[in-house]
PDB file of C-alpha atoms and ligand atoms in Angstrom:
ATOM      1  CA  MET A1415     -34.760  -4.798 -37.353  1.00  0.00           C
ATOM      2  CA  ASN A1416     -37.018  -4.074 -34.409  1.00  0.00           C
ATOM      3  CA  ILE A1417     -36.329  -4.371 -31.010  1.00  0.00           C
ATOM      4  CA  LEU A1418     -37.649  -4.241 -27.948  1.00  0.00           C
ATOM      5  CA  LEU A1419     -36.395  -3.369 -25.010  1.00  0.00           C
ATOM      6  CA  ILE A1420     -37.643  -4.527 -22.055  1.00  0.00           C
ATOM      7  CA  GLY A1421     -36.381  -4.432 -17.827  1.00  0.00           C
ATOM      8  CA  PRO A1422     -38.274  -2.446 -14.871  1.00  0.00           C
ATOM      9  CA  PRO A1423     -38.838   1.150 -13.748  1.00  0.00           C
ATOM     10  CA  GLY A1424     -35.327   2.583 -13.401  1.00  0.00           C
ATOM     11  CA  ALA A1425     -33.222  -0.656 -15.409  1.00  0.00           C
ATOM     12  CA  GLY A1426     -32.108   2.999 -18.067  1.00  0.00           C
ATOM     13  CA  LYS A1427     -34.263   1.118 -20.380  1.00  0.00           C
ATOM     14  CA  GLY A1428     -34.750   4.689 -22.060  1.00  0.00           C
ATOM     15  CA  VAL A1429     -31.229   6.029 -21.776  1.00  0.00           C
ATOM     16  CA  GLN A1430     -29.985   2.964 -23.939  1.00  0.00           C
ATOM     17  CA  ALA A1431     -32.767   3.118 -25.938  1.00  0.00           C
ATOM     18  CA  LYS A1432     -31.668   6.736 -26.667  1.00  0.00           C
ATOM     19  CA  LEU A1433     -28.053   5.974 -27.693  1.00  0.00           C
ATOM     20  CA  ILE A1434     -29.275   3.046 -29.755  1.00  0.00           C
ATOM     21  CA  GLN A1435     -31.648   5.780 -31.112  1.00  0.00           C
ATOM     22  CA  ASN A1436     -28.165   7.626 -32.307  1.00  0.00           C
ATOM     23  CA  TYR A1437     -25.470   4.738 -33.305  1.00  0.00           C
ATOM     24  CA  PHE A1438     -28.035   2.629 -35.438  1.00  0.00           C
ATOM     25  CA  SER A1439     -30.702   3.944 -37.921  1.00  0.00           C
ATOM     26  CA  ILE A1440     -33.589   2.987 -35.807  1.00  0.00           C
ATOM     27  CA  LYS A1441     -36.125   4.716 -34.401  1.00  0.00           C
ATOM     28  CA  GLN A1442     -37.292   4.658 -30.795  1.00  0.00           C
ATOM     29  CA  ILE A1443     -40.079   4.889 -29.510  1.00  0.00           C
ATOM     30  CA  SER A1444     -40.775   5.039 -25.326  1.00  0.00           C
ATOM     31  CA  PHE A1445     -44.508   3.454 -24.706  1.00  0.00           C
ATOM     32  CA  GLY A1446     -44.142   6.068 -21.067  1.00  0.00           C
ATOM     33  CA  ASP A1447     -43.203   8.877 -23.242  1.00  0.00           C
ATOM     34  CA  LEU A1448     -46.159   8.738 -25.877  1.00  0.00           C
ATOM     35  CA  LEU A1449     -49.162   8.806 -22.612  1.00  0.00           C
ATOM     36  CA  ARG A1450     -47.084  11.326 -20.863  1.00  0.00           C
ATOM     37  CA  VAL A1451     -47.246  12.933 -23.465  1.00  0.00           C
ATOM     38  CA  GLU A1452     -51.409  12.002 -24.680  1.00  0.00           C
ATOM     39  CA  SER A1453     -51.686  13.312 -20.538  1.00  0.00           C
ATOM     40  CA  LYS A1454     -51.656  16.820 -21.903  1.00  0.00           C
ATOM     41  CA  ASN A1455     -53.841  16.806 -22.991  1.00  0.00           C
ATOM     42  CA  ASN A1456     -57.290  18.458 -22.618  1.00  0.00           C
ATOM     43  CA  SER A1457     -59.648  15.269 -22.983  1.00  0.00           C
ATOM     44  CA  PHE A1458     -61.073  12.406 -21.683  1.00  0.00           C
ATOM     45  CA  LEU A1459     -58.543  10.044 -22.537  1.00  0.00           C
ATOM     46  CA  SER A1460     -55.949  12.062 -20.886  1.00  0.00           C
ATOM     47  CA  LYS A1461     -57.605  12.044 -17.683  1.00  0.00           C
ATOM     48  CA  ARG A1462     -57.624   8.385 -17.865  1.00  0.00           C
ATOM     49  CA  ILE A1463     -53.884   8.235 -18.433  1.00  0.00           C
ATOM     50  CA  CYS A1464     -52.744  10.628 -15.883  1.00  0.00           C
ATOM     51  CA  CYS A1465     -55.171   8.545 -13.659  1.00  0.00           C
ATOM     52  CA  LYS A1466     -53.431   5.938 -13.859  1.00  0.00           C
ATOM     53  CA  LEU A1467     -49.496   7.662 -14.978  1.00  0.00           C
ATOM     54  CA  ASN A1468     -49.584   8.674 -10.862  1.00  0.00           C
ATOM     55  CA  LYS A1469     -50.688   5.267  -9.849  1.00  0.00           C
ATOM     56  CA  GLY A1470     -48.592   3.759 -11.577  1.00  0.00           C
ATOM     57  CA  LEU A1471     -50.712   1.328 -13.308  1.00  0.00           C
ATOM     58  CA  LEU A1472     -51.029  -0.116 -16.364  1.00  0.00           C
ATOM     59  CA  VAL A1473     -53.525   2.520 -19.201  1.00  0.00           C
ATOM     60  CA  GLU A1474     -56.288  -0.199 -20.319  1.00  0.00           C
ATOM     61  CA  ASP A1475     -54.910  -1.713 -23.840  1.00  0.00           C
ATOM     62  CA  LYS A1476     -57.384  -0.575 -25.916  1.00  0.00           C
ATOM     63  CA  PHE A1477     -56.148   3.442 -24.595  1.00  0.00           C
ATOM     64  CA  ILE A1478     -52.662   1.895 -25.482  1.00  0.00           C
ATOM     65  CA  PHE A1479     -53.799   0.168 -29.267  1.00  0.00           C
ATOM     66  CA  TYR A1480     -55.258   3.580 -30.097  1.00  0.00           C
ATOM     67  CA  ILE A1481     -52.357   5.672 -28.875  1.00  0.00           C
ATOM     68  CA  PHE A1482     -50.352   2.812 -31.063  1.00  0.00           C
ATOM     69  CA  LYS A1483     -52.300   3.318 -34.441  1.00  0.00           C
ATOM     70  CA  LYS A1484     -52.083   7.189 -33.777  1.00  0.00           C
ATOM     71  CA  ASN A1485     -48.767   7.329 -33.393  1.00  0.00           C
ATOM     72  CA  ILE A1486     -47.129   4.419 -35.156  1.00  0.00           C
ATOM     73  CA  VAL A1487     -47.297   4.248 -38.832  1.00  0.00           C
ATOM     74  CA  ASN A1488     -44.264   2.827 -39.814  1.00  0.00           C
ATOM     75  CA  TYR A1489     -43.548  -1.303 -38.731  1.00  0.00           C
ATOM     76  CA  ASN A1490     -39.467  -1.103 -39.689  1.00  0.00           C
ATOM     77  CA  ASN A1491     -36.738   0.334 -38.126  1.00  0.00           C
ATOM     78  CA  ILE A1492     -38.433   0.800 -34.512  1.00  0.00           C
ATOM     79  CA  LEU A1493     -36.962   0.010 -30.877  1.00  0.00           C
ATOM     80  CA  PHE A1494     -39.930  -0.089 -28.277  1.00  0.00           C
ATOM     81  CA  ASP A1495     -39.341   0.538 -24.886  1.00  0.00           C
ATOM     82  CA  GLY A1496     -42.665  -0.719 -22.678  1.00  0.00           C
ATOM     83  CA  PHE A1497     -44.300  -1.789 -25.146  1.00  0.00           C
ATOM     84  CA  PRO A1498     -44.837  -5.037 -24.723  1.00  0.00           C
ATOM     85  CA  ARG A1499     -46.277  -5.575 -21.130  1.00  0.00           C
ATOM     86  CA  THR A1500     -49.352  -7.594 -21.313  1.00  0.00           C
ATOM     87  CA  VAL A1501     -49.978 -10.591 -23.633  1.00  0.00           C
ATOM     88  CA  LYS A1502     -53.018  -8.877 -25.242  1.00  0.00           C
ATOM     89  CA  GLN A1503     -50.156  -6.492 -26.788  1.00  0.00           C
ATOM     90  CA  ILE A1504     -48.451  -8.958 -28.099  1.00  0.00           C
ATOM     91  CA  PHE A1505     -51.474 -10.405 -29.473  1.00  0.00           C
ATOM     92  CA  PHE A1506     -52.181  -6.935 -30.959  1.00  0.00           C
ATOM     93  CA  LEU A1507     -48.340  -6.820 -32.836  1.00  0.00           C
ATOM     94  CA  LYS A1508     -49.110 -10.122 -34.091  1.00  0.00           C
ATOM     95  CA  GLN A1509     -52.509  -8.925 -35.090  1.00  0.00           C
ATOM     96  CA  ILE A1510     -51.279  -6.191 -37.054  1.00  0.00           C
ATOM     97  CA  GLY A1511     -47.980  -8.334 -38.443  1.00  0.00           C
ATOM     98  CA  PHE A1512     -45.647  -6.072 -36.570  1.00  0.00           C
ATOM     99  CA  LYS A1513     -42.348  -8.396 -35.274  1.00  0.00           C
ATOM    100  CA  PHE A1514     -39.222  -8.238 -33.188  1.00  0.00           C
ATOM    101  CA  ASN A1515     -36.153  -9.032 -34.234  1.00  0.00           C
ATOM    102  CA  ILE A1516     -34.237  -9.325 -31.118  1.00  0.00           C
ATOM    103  CA  ILE A1517     -35.955  -8.844 -27.844  1.00  0.00           C
ATOM    104  CA  ILE A1518     -33.793  -7.746 -25.861  1.00  0.00           C
ATOM    105  CA  HIS A1519     -33.949  -7.920 -21.084  1.00  0.00           C
ATOM    106  CA  ILE A1520     -32.388  -6.174 -18.957  1.00  0.00           C
ATOM    107  CA  VAL A1521     -32.125  -7.532 -16.146  1.00  0.00           C
ATOM    108  CA  VAL A1522     -31.704  -5.758 -11.951  1.00  0.00           C
ATOM    109  CA  LYS A1523     -32.880  -6.168  -8.723  1.00  0.00           C
ATOM    110  CA  ASP A1524     -34.896  -4.324  -7.437  1.00  0.00           C
ATOM    111  CA  GLU A1525     -32.519  -3.857  -3.974  1.00  0.00           C
ATOM    112  CA  PHE A1526     -30.304  -1.904  -6.897  1.00  0.00           C
ATOM    113  CA  LEU A1527     -33.609  -0.636  -8.359  1.00  0.00           C
ATOM    114  CA  LEU A1528     -34.255   1.026  -5.495  1.00  0.00           C
ATOM    115  CA  LYS A1529     -30.738   2.875  -4.258  1.00  0.00           C
ATOM    116  CA  ARG A1530     -30.565   3.707  -8.220  1.00  0.00           C
ATOM    117  CA  ILE A1531     -33.922   5.473  -8.548  1.00  0.00           C
ATOM    118  CA  LYS A1532     -33.645   8.299  -5.575  1.00  0.00           C
ATOM    119  CA  TYR A1533     -31.142   9.984  -8.013  1.00  0.00           C
ATOM    120  CA  ARG A1534     -32.939   9.207 -10.438  1.00  0.00           C
ATOM    121  CA  LEU A1535     -34.144  13.360 -12.768  1.00  0.00           C
ATOM    122  CA  PHE A1536     -36.409  13.823 -15.787  1.00  0.00           C
ATOM    123  CA  GLY A1537     -36.109  16.542 -17.792  1.00  0.00           C
ATOM    124  CA  PHE A1538     -40.550  16.852 -19.354  1.00  0.00           C
ATOM    125  CA  LEU A1539     -39.960  19.018 -22.044  1.00  0.00           C
ATOM    126  CA  ALA A1540     -37.711  16.516 -23.768  1.00  0.00           C
ATOM    127  CA  TYR A1541     -37.844  13.809 -21.987  1.00  0.00           C
ATOM    128  CA  GLU A1542     -34.956  13.207 -20.748  1.00  0.00           C
ATOM    129  CA  SER A1543     -34.060  10.815 -18.266  1.00  0.00           C
ATOM    130  CA  TYR A1544     -31.064  11.518 -15.087  1.00  0.00           C
ATOM    131  CA  ASN A1545     -29.084  10.100 -12.589  1.00  0.00           C
ATOM    132  CA  ILE A1546     -27.474  12.584  -9.696  1.00  0.00           C
ATOM    133  CA  ILE A1547     -24.648   9.334  -9.319  1.00  0.00           C
ATOM    134  CA  TYR A1548     -24.960   7.852 -12.834  1.00  0.00           C
ATOM    135  CA  ASN A1549     -25.988  10.005 -15.935  1.00  0.00           C
ATOM    136  CA  ARG A1550     -25.156  13.568 -14.348  1.00  0.00           C
ATOM    137  CA  PRO A1551     -26.686  15.833 -16.503  1.00  0.00           C
ATOM    138  CA  LYS A1552     -24.089  18.725 -17.354  1.00  0.00           C
ATOM    139  CA  ILE A1553     -25.222  21.696 -16.243  1.00  0.00           C
ATOM    140  CA  LYS A1554     -26.167  20.421 -12.135  1.00  0.00           C
ATOM    141  CA  TYR A1555     -30.695  19.671 -12.311  1.00  0.00           C
ATOM    142  CA  LYS A1556     -30.632  21.390 -16.054  1.00  0.00           C
ATOM    143  CA  ASP A1557     -31.581  19.389 -18.718  1.00  0.00           C
ATOM    144  CA  ASN A1558     -29.205  19.054 -21.267  1.00  0.00           C
ATOM    145  CA  LEU A1559     -31.473  20.276 -24.737  1.00  0.00           C
ATOM    146  CA  SER A1560     -34.040  22.502 -22.844  1.00  0.00           C
ATOM    147  CA  GLY A1561     -32.158  23.907 -19.839  1.00  0.00           C
ATOM    148  CA  CYS A1562     -34.817  23.684 -18.039  1.00  0.00           C
ATOM    149  CA  LYS A1563     -34.871  22.371 -14.204  1.00  0.00           C
ATOM    150  CA  ILE A1564     -35.097  18.776 -14.347  1.00  0.00           C
ATOM    151  CA  LEU A1565     -37.442  17.132 -12.156  1.00  0.00           C
ATOM    152  CA  GLN A1566     -38.347  13.925  -9.237  1.00  0.00           C
ATOM    153  CA  ARG A1567     -40.769  11.675 -11.708  1.00  0.00           C
ATOM    154  CA  SER A1568     -44.537  11.591  -9.172  1.00  0.00           C
ATOM    155  CA  ASP A1569     -44.372   8.175 -10.196  1.00  0.00           C
ATOM    156  CA  ASP A1570     -40.917   7.666  -8.981  1.00  0.00           C
ATOM    157  CA  LYS A1571     -41.885   8.218  -5.235  1.00  0.00           C
ATOM    158  CA  TYR A1572     -40.081   5.909  -3.195  1.00  0.00           C
ATOM    159  CA  PHE A1573     -43.063   4.083  -2.214  1.00  0.00           C
ATOM    160  CA  LEU A1574     -44.902   4.752  -5.555  1.00  0.00           C
ATOM    161  CA  PHE A1575     -42.213   3.432  -7.659  1.00  0.00           C
ATOM    162  CA  LYS A1576     -41.860  -0.090  -4.775  1.00  0.00           C
ATOM    163  CA  GLU A1577     -45.396  -1.208  -5.908  1.00  0.00           C
ATOM    164  CA  ARG A1578     -44.417  -0.287  -9.269  1.00  0.00           C
ATOM    165  CA  LEU A1579     -41.323  -2.542  -9.133  1.00  0.00           C
ATOM    166  CA  ASN A1580     -44.179  -5.376  -7.889  1.00  0.00           C
ATOM    167  CA  LYS A1581     -46.457  -4.961 -10.710  1.00  0.00           C
ATOM    168  CA  TYR A1582     -43.448  -5.429 -12.748  1.00  0.00           C
ATOM    169  CA  SER A1583     -43.057  -8.487 -11.845  1.00  0.00           C
ATOM    170  CA  ASN A1584     -46.126  -9.585 -12.442  1.00  0.00           C
ATOM    171  CA  GLN A1585     -46.732  -8.279 -15.388  1.00  0.00           C
ATOM    172  CA  ILE A1586     -42.731  -9.634 -17.354  1.00  0.00           C
ATOM    173  CA  ASN A1587     -43.506 -13.210 -15.622  1.00  0.00           C
ATOM    174  CA  LYS A1588     -46.320 -13.427 -17.908  1.00  0.00           C
ATOM    175  CA  ILE A1589     -44.714 -12.055 -21.257  1.00  0.00           C
ATOM    176  CA  LEU A1590     -41.763 -13.929 -20.778  1.00  0.00           C
ATOM    177  CA  THR A1591     -43.347 -17.043 -19.858  1.00  0.00           C
ATOM    178  CA  TYR A1592     -45.843 -15.746 -23.298  1.00  0.00           C
ATOM    179  CA  PHE A1593     -42.229 -16.039 -25.032  1.00  0.00           C
ATOM    180  CA  THR A1594     -40.765 -19.500 -23.844  1.00  0.00           C
ATOM    181  CA  LEU A1595     -44.100 -21.634 -24.075  1.00  0.00           C
ATOM    182  CA  ASN A1596     -43.685 -19.845 -27.773  1.00  0.00           C
ATOM    183  CA  ASN A1597     -39.660 -20.969 -28.135  1.00  0.00           C
ATOM    184  CA  ILE A1598     -39.082 -16.717 -28.862  1.00  0.00           C
ATOM    185  CA  ASN A1599     -35.497 -16.353 -27.291  1.00  0.00           C
ATOM    186  CA  VAL A1600     -35.100 -13.238 -24.961  1.00  0.00           C
ATOM    187  CA  ILE A1601     -31.396 -12.446 -24.475  1.00  0.00           C
ATOM    188  CA  GLN A1602     -30.262 -11.081 -21.476  1.00  0.00           C
ATOM    189  CA  ILE A1603     -28.587  -8.068 -20.010  1.00  0.00           C
ATOM    190  CA  ASN A1604     -27.306  -7.739 -16.286  1.00  0.00           C
ATOM    191  CA  GLY A1605     -28.557  -4.002 -15.927  1.00  0.00           C
ATOM    192  CA  GLU A1606     -25.992  -3.187 -12.644  1.00  0.00           C
ATOM    193  CA  VAL A1607     -23.559  -2.316 -14.321  1.00  0.00           C
ATOM    194  CA  GLY A1608     -22.579   1.581 -15.520  1.00  0.00           C
ATOM    195  CA  TYR A1609     -24.804   2.465 -18.460  1.00  0.00           C
ATOM    196  CA  PHE A1610     -22.084   2.464 -21.047  1.00  0.00           C
ATOM    197  CA  ASN A1611     -21.751  -0.765 -20.492  1.00  0.00           C
ATOM    198  CA  ILE A1612     -25.002  -1.625 -20.993  1.00  0.00           C
ATOM    199  CA  PHE A1613     -24.670  -0.008 -24.054  1.00  0.00           C
ATOM    200  CA  GLU A1614     -21.881  -2.246 -25.094  1.00  0.00           C
ATOM    201  CA  LYS A1615     -23.292  -5.347 -25.108  1.00  0.00           C
ATOM    202  CA  LEU A1616     -26.597  -3.868 -26.809  1.00  0.00           C
ATOM    203  CA  LYS A1617     -24.209  -2.854 -29.624  1.00  0.00           C
ATOM    204  CA  ARG A1618     -22.078  -6.340 -29.339  1.00  0.00           C
ATOM    205  CA  VAL A1619     -25.830  -7.629 -29.390  1.00  0.00           C
ATOM    206  CA  ILE A1620     -27.484  -5.743 -32.452  1.00  0.00           C
ATOM    207  CA  ASN A1621     -23.909  -5.948 -34.604  1.00  0.00           C
ATOM    208  CA  ASN A1622     -24.103  -9.553 -34.436  1.00  0.00           C
ATOM    209  CA  TYR A1623     -27.699 -10.090 -35.280  1.00  0.00           C
ATOM    210  CA  GLU A1624     -26.588  -7.536 -38.344  1.00  0.00           C
ATOM    211  CA  LYS A1625     -24.346  -9.783 -39.280  1.00  0.00           C
ATOM    212  CA  LEU A1626     -26.486 -12.703 -39.506  1.00  0.00           C
TER     213      LEU A1626
HETATM  214  P1  LIG B1307     -41.892   4.112 -18.806  1.00  0.00           P
HETATM  215  O1  LIG B1307     -42.453   5.592 -18.769  1.00  0.00           O
HETATM  216  O2  LIG B1307     -41.789   3.147 -19.293  1.00  0.00           O
HETATM  217  O3  LIG B1307     -41.874   3.746 -16.598  1.00  0.00           O
HETATM  218  O4  LIG B1307     -44.022   3.775 -17.920  1.00  0.00           O
HETATM  219  C1  LIG B1307     -44.354   4.911 -17.164  1.00  0.00           C
HETATM  220  C2  LIG B1307     -45.893   4.471 -16.859  1.00  0.00           C
HETATM  221  O5  LIG B1307     -46.626   4.829 -18.243  1.00  0.00           O
HETATM  222  C3  LIG B1307     -46.023   3.569 -16.750  1.00  0.00           C
HETATM  223  O6  LIG B1307     -46.454   2.598 -14.846  1.00  0.00           O
HETATM  224  C4  LIG B1307     -47.581   2.716 -16.869  1.00  0.00           C
HETATM  225  O7  LIG B1307     -48.007   3.786 -16.301  1.00  0.00           O
HETATM  226  C5  LIG B1307     -47.759   3.312 -18.084  1.00  0.00           C
HETATM  227  N1  LIG B1307     -47.378   2.396 -19.371  1.00  0.00           N
HETATM  228  C6  LIG B1307     -46.028   2.502 -20.508  1.00  0.00           C
HETATM  229  N2  LIG B1307     -46.155   1.595 -20.749  1.00  0.00           N
HETATM  230  C7  LIG B1307     -47.499   1.418 -20.754  1.00  0.00           C
HETATM  231  C8  LIG B1307     -48.119   0.074 -21.432  1.00  0.00           C
HETATM  232  N3  LIG B1307     -47.335  -0.668 -22.523  1.00  0.00           N
HETATM  233  N4  LIG B1307     -48.419  -0.849 -21.457  1.00  0.00           N
HETATM  234  C9  LIG B1307     -49.916  -0.012 -20.132  1.00  0.00           C
HETATM  235  N5  LIG B1307     -49.279   1.247 -19.518  1.00  0.00           N
HETATM  236  C10 LIG B1307     -47.927   1.909 -20.074  1.00  0.00           C
END
């Protein structure tokens, strides 16, 4: 079973993806995390990626396909968080024979995200995301896994985040239109509730699919 989780930045996709990974035998893959890892290498590609990440812009499709091929060898039991984000990326998956069984869209309004993102902090060693209000670390400002300090992502700064939201709505509309035109079912979930509530709904959706 392959799952696609879509939703705006700050919707909690990363946290939910990790919860799903631990509950079901499915591997979570975040393209944002893959890109952050790749951006640390000292290469032409890493510099290009870094530049895009810092500006909150999408990394070019050709680099995304390269990173996909480099990191993903098995096409089964995968949960993608943040991929595909363009119609070209959907076509790429189609071309290599990769299919999603469940597509879930976590829906959250911009005003809600802008409030929530102020409190988001990130552990850059283990790529864990926290929220001082909704999803606190066990020790204040420390990553649960590595014990290192958790920080705000540079692309979560208010104005950059606002820009990311604008770009996101453009991208997502194209993707959702593609799914609608191709009769592909997208399950909508309200993401304006606590992360535990969202996870309960996600569990129900995945369990229902498994029973089919
Ligand atoms: P995320 O961690 O999902 O919020 O992604 C962080 C950043 O990584 C995005 O703002 C983009 O710059 C980049 N990114 C993530 N996924 C993709 C993708 N599928 N295509 C292009 N760029 C991506």
